[in-house]
Amino acid sequence: MTSEANPGPGPGPAVALDPLDRRIVAALQIDGRASWRRIAAALGEPERKVARRGLRLLESGDVAVRGLVVWGETVILRMNCRPGSVRDAAVATARRPDTIFSYVLAGAADAVAELQCPPGRLASLMLDEVPVLPGLVQQQVSPVLRYFRTVHEWSPGILDDAEVEAIAGPGARPVDGVVVPRTDIAPDERAVLAALAEDGRLTNDELAAAAGVSEATARRRVESLTRAGLVSIRAAVEPALLGLPVEALLWIRTRPDEVEEVGRLLVESPLVRYAAVVMGEHQLLVDVTQPSKTALHAFLTESPWVRRAEAVQSHLVVEAWKRSGVAAR
């Protein structure tokens, strides 16, 4: 009998998208609410073709555009589990509404997740909520101190600078995740945030209906909430669909005065999805994707940041049960 946390078949092998589909996904990663017309103009493709391809990607579930809402600071949860229960723990963690990502790993840790933790809730999370995850035998909770790049703002370098500039919406900024958001959120703003979390491409008319406001007010709410960093609207996609089937998490230890430089060097690569400063023995947590294990080996041994690292723990991502707040199908 399967446990309650195990949903059955999980994420399977992904076949890479064709070049145009990848470019459309890359555009949605820059601005998930960009119109098909704006994307088509930026890519130099017919609008009807781009819209047809884009809608097919969204309807298939290969790409999901969601609003990641910031409700608190973030922590990294490393888990070791009893044999046979790793997937259950990762899935149960993914089902939490405050989880941003949840991965099964091959390495010293069995699974890892990033969770949002509102002020005052860290003790409850560590002492009451995490210990009851299925099969858990050891946990390590590390608060995030700073981001160099978040998974929700990752763009794998598929588009050139001119295309990126043509797609990028005005006033948007990355979700920081370590700054406590303002608490004076009006009811209509909460309604807009909730709607965007379900579907980041809802029209302003649809958002207005959900929040009980005018279309103009809904549009202003989206702009102000995005500008304030309370929500980031991007496309979540399996890296393998973009031709990057190898994904690894790295815990990097370096001299304290080298942390900033190592972080800067890491994010020079567009294949680094995530880089954060965390508390603990290793100061940096990095999520990197590569086209092959040979390329990953080169990244781990030949990149400029390697010369400044004192120790590196590497873990292969085996299954992803949640990405950018979007659960696996």
XYZ file of C-alpha atoms in Angstrom:
329
model
C 0.000 0.000 0.000
C 1.420 3.390 -0.918
C 1.614 6.016 1.777
C -0.671 9.026 1.718
C 2.219 11.293 0.663
C 3.151 9.245 -2.384
C 1.052 10.293 -5.402
C 2.228 7.430 -7.609
C 4.182 8.079 -10.804
C 6.381 11.139 -10.496
C 8.319 13.391 -12.828
C 9.587 11.374 -15.772
C 12.227 11.925 -18.456
C 11.645 15.088 -20.443
C 12.249 15.458 -24.174
C 13.850 18.774 -25.087
C 11.630 21.303 -26.843
C 12.385 22.544 -30.340
C 14.277 25.863 -30.722
C 11.220 28.127 -31.123
C 9.412 26.587 -28.159
C 12.541 27.111 -26.053
C 12.636 30.754 -27.081
C 8.976 31.215 -26.144
C 9.623 29.625 -22.744
C 12.637 31.888 -22.264
C 10.431 34.898 -23.005
C 7.870 33.769 -20.420
C 10.689 33.325 -17.908
C 11.509 37.005 -18.333
C 7.910 38.244 -18.141
C 5.219 35.668 -17.566
C 2.497 38.206 -18.399
C 3.989 39.391 -21.673
C 1.417 39.293 -24.473
C 1.917 36.915 -27.380
C 2.141 40.002 -29.581
C 5.060 41.422 -27.566
C 6.820 38.059 -27.472
C 6.341 37.548 -31.209
C 7.694 41.020 -31.993
C 10.743 40.426 -29.783
C 11.460 37.028 -31.337
C 10.775 38.139 -34.908
C 8.081 35.488 -35.408
C 4.435 35.670 -36.547
C 2.085 36.422 -33.645
C -0.347 33.634 -34.562
C 2.458 31.074 -34.604
C 3.846 32.212 -31.257
C 0.389 32.254 -29.654
C -0.413 28.754 -30.916
C 2.901 27.370 -29.693
C 2.689 29.210 -26.378
C -0.847 28.065 -25.611
C 0.104 24.473 -26.440
C 3.012 24.649 -23.976
C 0.764 26.010 -21.240
C -2.097 23.576 -21.893
C 0.259 20.592 -21.921
C 1.579 21.523 -18.486
C 5.176 21.553 -19.732
C 5.274 25.215 -18.746
C 3.366 26.851 -15.890
C 3.200 30.602 -15.361
C 2.526 31.403 -11.732
C 2.940 34.271 -9.363
C 5.344 33.425 -6.547
C 4.000 35.381 -3.580
C 6.424 36.417 -0.839
C 4.990 35.859 2.642
C 8.177 35.653 4.666
C 11.868 34.921 4.817
C 13.270 31.709 3.361
C 15.063 28.702 4.833
C 16.742 25.660 3.320
C 15.672 22.274 4.662
C 18.063 19.341 4.188
C 16.569 15.934 4.906
C 17.874 12.436 5.473
C 15.258 9.703 5.547
C 14.716 6.031 6.201
C 15.283 3.765 3.176
C 12.218 3.739 0.964
C 10.737 6.966 2.351
C 12.771 9.652 0.573
C 10.163 10.306 -2.097
C 7.386 10.448 0.487
C 9.262 13.135 2.420
C 9.997 15.162 -0.712
C 6.382 14.961 -1.904
C 4.988 15.850 1.517
C 7.286 18.859 1.617
C 6.259 19.870 -1.907
C 2.602 19.839 -0.871
C 3.198 22.533 1.724
C 1.944 25.886 0.398
C 5.056 27.635 1.751
C 7.481 25.434 -0.226
C 9.278 27.027 -3.188
C 11.179 23.964 -4.378
C 11.484 20.328 -3.284
C 14.061 17.931 -4.780
C 15.164 14.331 -4.280
C 18.963 14.135 -4.366
C 21.748 11.639 -4.919
C 24.407 12.503 -2.369
C 24.982 13.020 1.343
C 21.503 14.552 1.701
C 18.443 12.621 0.526
C 16.244 15.625 -0.223
C 16.249 19.394 0.007
C 13.573 22.060 -0.024
C 13.287 25.818 0.228
C 10.445 27.104 2.392
C 9.069 30.509 3.263
C 9.035 31.197 6.965
C 7.143 34.248 8.252
C 8.670 36.058 11.246
C 8.236 34.204 14.512
C 7.542 30.817 12.893
C 11.049 29.348 12.657
C 10.819 27.505 15.993
C 7.454 25.987 15.085
C 8.745 24.963 11.668
C 11.871 23.303 13.067
C 10.432 21.737 16.201
C 6.849 20.867 15.279
C 6.250 20.766 11.522
C 9.397 19.350 9.930
C 9.907 16.437 12.391
C 6.560 14.886 11.418
C 7.465 14.572 7.728
C 7.214 10.897 6.691
C 10.391 8.872 7.155
C 12.524 11.756 8.364
C 15.488 10.740 10.532
C 17.642 13.874 10.346
C 17.000 17.505 9.442
C 19.069 20.630 8.983
C 17.391 24.021 8.653
C 19.549 26.869 7.322
C 18.142 30.405 6.977
C 18.928 32.179 3.711
C 20.888 35.392 4.273
C 21.085 36.746 0.735
C 20.449 35.801 -2.880
C 22.666 36.215 -5.891
C 19.946 34.601 -8.030
C 16.634 32.887 -7.243
C 15.100 29.963 -9.130
C 12.146 32.173 -9.993
C 14.262 34.715 -11.887
C 16.407 32.181 -13.741
C 16.812 32.679 -17.476
C 19.162 30.217 -19.235
C 20.657 32.601 -21.785
C 18.564 31.449 -24.741
C 17.676 34.998 -25.842
C 20.073 37.790 -26.716
C 20.196 41.127 -24.904
C 17.984 42.934 -27.428
C 15.286 40.251 -27.182
C 15.394 40.321 -23.390
C 15.045 44.105 -23.356
C 12.087 43.958 -25.751
C 10.231 41.486 -23.512
C 11.077 42.742 -20.027
C 8.147 44.539 -18.442
C 8.545 47.944 -16.750
C 9.140 48.182 -13.040
C 9.623 44.479 -12.320
C 12.303 43.393 -9.888
C 13.419 39.977 -8.644
C 11.868 38.474 -5.548
C 14.486 38.851 -2.820
C 12.946 36.363 -0.410
C 14.997 37.440 2.597
C 13.194 40.725 3.213
C 10.022 40.493 5.276
C 7.194 41.858 3.093
C 4.923 44.614 4.238
C 1.874 43.422 6.143
C -0.567 46.195 5.215
C -1.972 44.315 2.222
C -5.489 45.392 1.288
C -8.186 42.734 0.713
C -8.291 43.396 -3.023
C -4.492 43.060 -3.188
C -4.724 39.703 -1.417
C -7.325 38.593 -3.938
C -5.078 39.611 -6.832
C -2.113 37.783 -5.272
C -4.192 34.636 -4.762
C -5.388 34.714 -8.376
C -1.871 35.241 -9.744
C -0.595 32.342 -7.650
C -3.073 30.108 -9.479
C -2.474 31.526 -12.970
C 0.032 34.276 -13.654
C -1.404 34.955 -17.120
C -4.922 35.867 -16.052
C -6.027 38.994 -17.859
C -6.558 42.224 -15.963
C -10.309 41.779 -16.556
C -10.176 38.319 -14.948
C -8.142 39.649 -12.025
C -10.612 42.497 -11.634
C -13.494 40.014 -11.414
C -11.613 37.929 -8.833
C -10.839 40.972 -6.681
C -14.087 42.874 -7.188
C -12.358 45.969 -8.598
C -12.133 47.729 -11.932
C -9.816 46.586 -14.707
C -7.684 49.699 -14.262
C -7.362 49.058 -10.522
C -6.408 45.424 -11.129
C -3.715 46.527 -13.555
C -2.321 49.004 -11.032
C -2.388 46.360 -8.294
C -0.323 43.954 -10.416
C 2.198 46.693 -11.209
C 2.529 47.895 -7.609
C 2.710 44.391 -6.080
C 5.364 43.362 -8.592
C 7.352 46.547 -8.108
C 7.237 46.094 -4.316
C 8.636 42.573 -4.667
C 5.567 40.910 -3.165
C 5.042 38.764 -6.250
C 7.165 37.623 -9.165
C 5.454 36.203 -12.228
C 7.575 33.817 -14.239
C 7.430 30.520 -16.116
C 8.365 27.321 -14.278
C 9.793 24.613 -16.525
C 11.894 21.482 -16.234
C 15.450 22.394 -17.322
C 15.603 19.174 -19.368
C 12.965 20.633 -21.705
C 15.445 23.422 -22.469
C 18.210 20.951 -23.311
C 19.702 20.926 -19.799
C 18.970 17.439 -18.398
C 21.725 17.403 -15.748
C 21.001 19.373 -12.577
C 23.039 19.497 -9.394
C 22.951 21.229 -6.040
C 26.278 22.422 -4.662
C 27.104 23.392 -1.106
C 30.238 25.540 -1.268
C 32.518 26.545 1.585
C 34.925 29.433 1.153
C 36.675 32.075 3.212
C 34.166 34.552 4.645
C 35.781 37.423 2.748
C 35.478 35.469 -0.538
C 31.737 34.759 -0.362
C 30.687 37.808 -2.380
C 33.261 37.222 -5.105
C 32.454 33.524 -5.405
C 28.742 34.348 -5.660
C 29.410 36.937 -8.345
C 31.536 34.503 -10.351
C 28.914 31.772 -10.069
C 26.083 33.841 -11.513
C 28.185 34.881 -14.479
C 26.978 31.551 -15.872
C 23.365 31.622 -17.136
C 23.216 27.903 -16.326
C 23.302 28.656 -12.598
C 19.609 28.657 -11.666
C 20.038 29.666 -8.047
C 22.770 30.945 -5.761
C 22.192 31.921 -2.139
C 24.195 32.686 0.974
C 23.010 30.377 3.745
C 23.891 29.819 7.376
C 25.838 26.696 8.269
C 29.130 24.982 7.505
C 28.879 25.860 3.808
C 28.094 29.485 3.046
C 26.712 29.061 -0.489
C 23.984 26.880 -1.951
C 23.956 26.689 -5.741
C 21.606 25.014 -8.238
C 23.274 24.507 -11.624
C 22.013 22.883 -14.809
C 24.183 21.493 -17.595
C 23.695 19.723 -20.937
C 25.761 16.699 -19.795
C 27.701 15.245 -16.883
C 30.890 16.043 -18.781
C 29.866 19.693 -18.812
C 29.012 19.502 -15.101
C 32.461 18.066 -14.372
C 34.037 20.976 -16.236
C 31.920 23.457 -14.255
C 33.049 21.847 -11.001
C 36.744 21.760 -11.879
C 37.551 24.489 -14.387
C 35.289 27.458 -13.608
C 36.860 30.663 -12.188
C 34.955 30.307 -8.880
C 36.611 26.942 -8.159
C 39.960 28.534 -7.277
C 38.321 30.459 -4.438
C 36.358 27.540 -2.955
C 37.710 25.572 0.002
C 35.247 22.670 -0.200
C 32.310 21.628 -2.387
C 29.586 19.058 -1.735
C 27.763 18.108 -4.953
C 24.395 16.354 -5.196
C 22.620 15.284 -8.367
C 18.931 16.267 -8.555
C 17.083 13.000 -9.176
C 13.476 14.225 -9.030
C 11.926 17.670 -8.735
C 8.546 17.659 -6.981
C 8.178 21.424 -6.916
C 9.821 24.289 -8.815
C 9.219 28.001 -8.307
C 6.203 27.176 -6.142
C 4.669 24.957 -8.859
C 4.125 21.304 -7.927
C 5.053 18.541 -10.371
C 2.208 17.056 -12.366
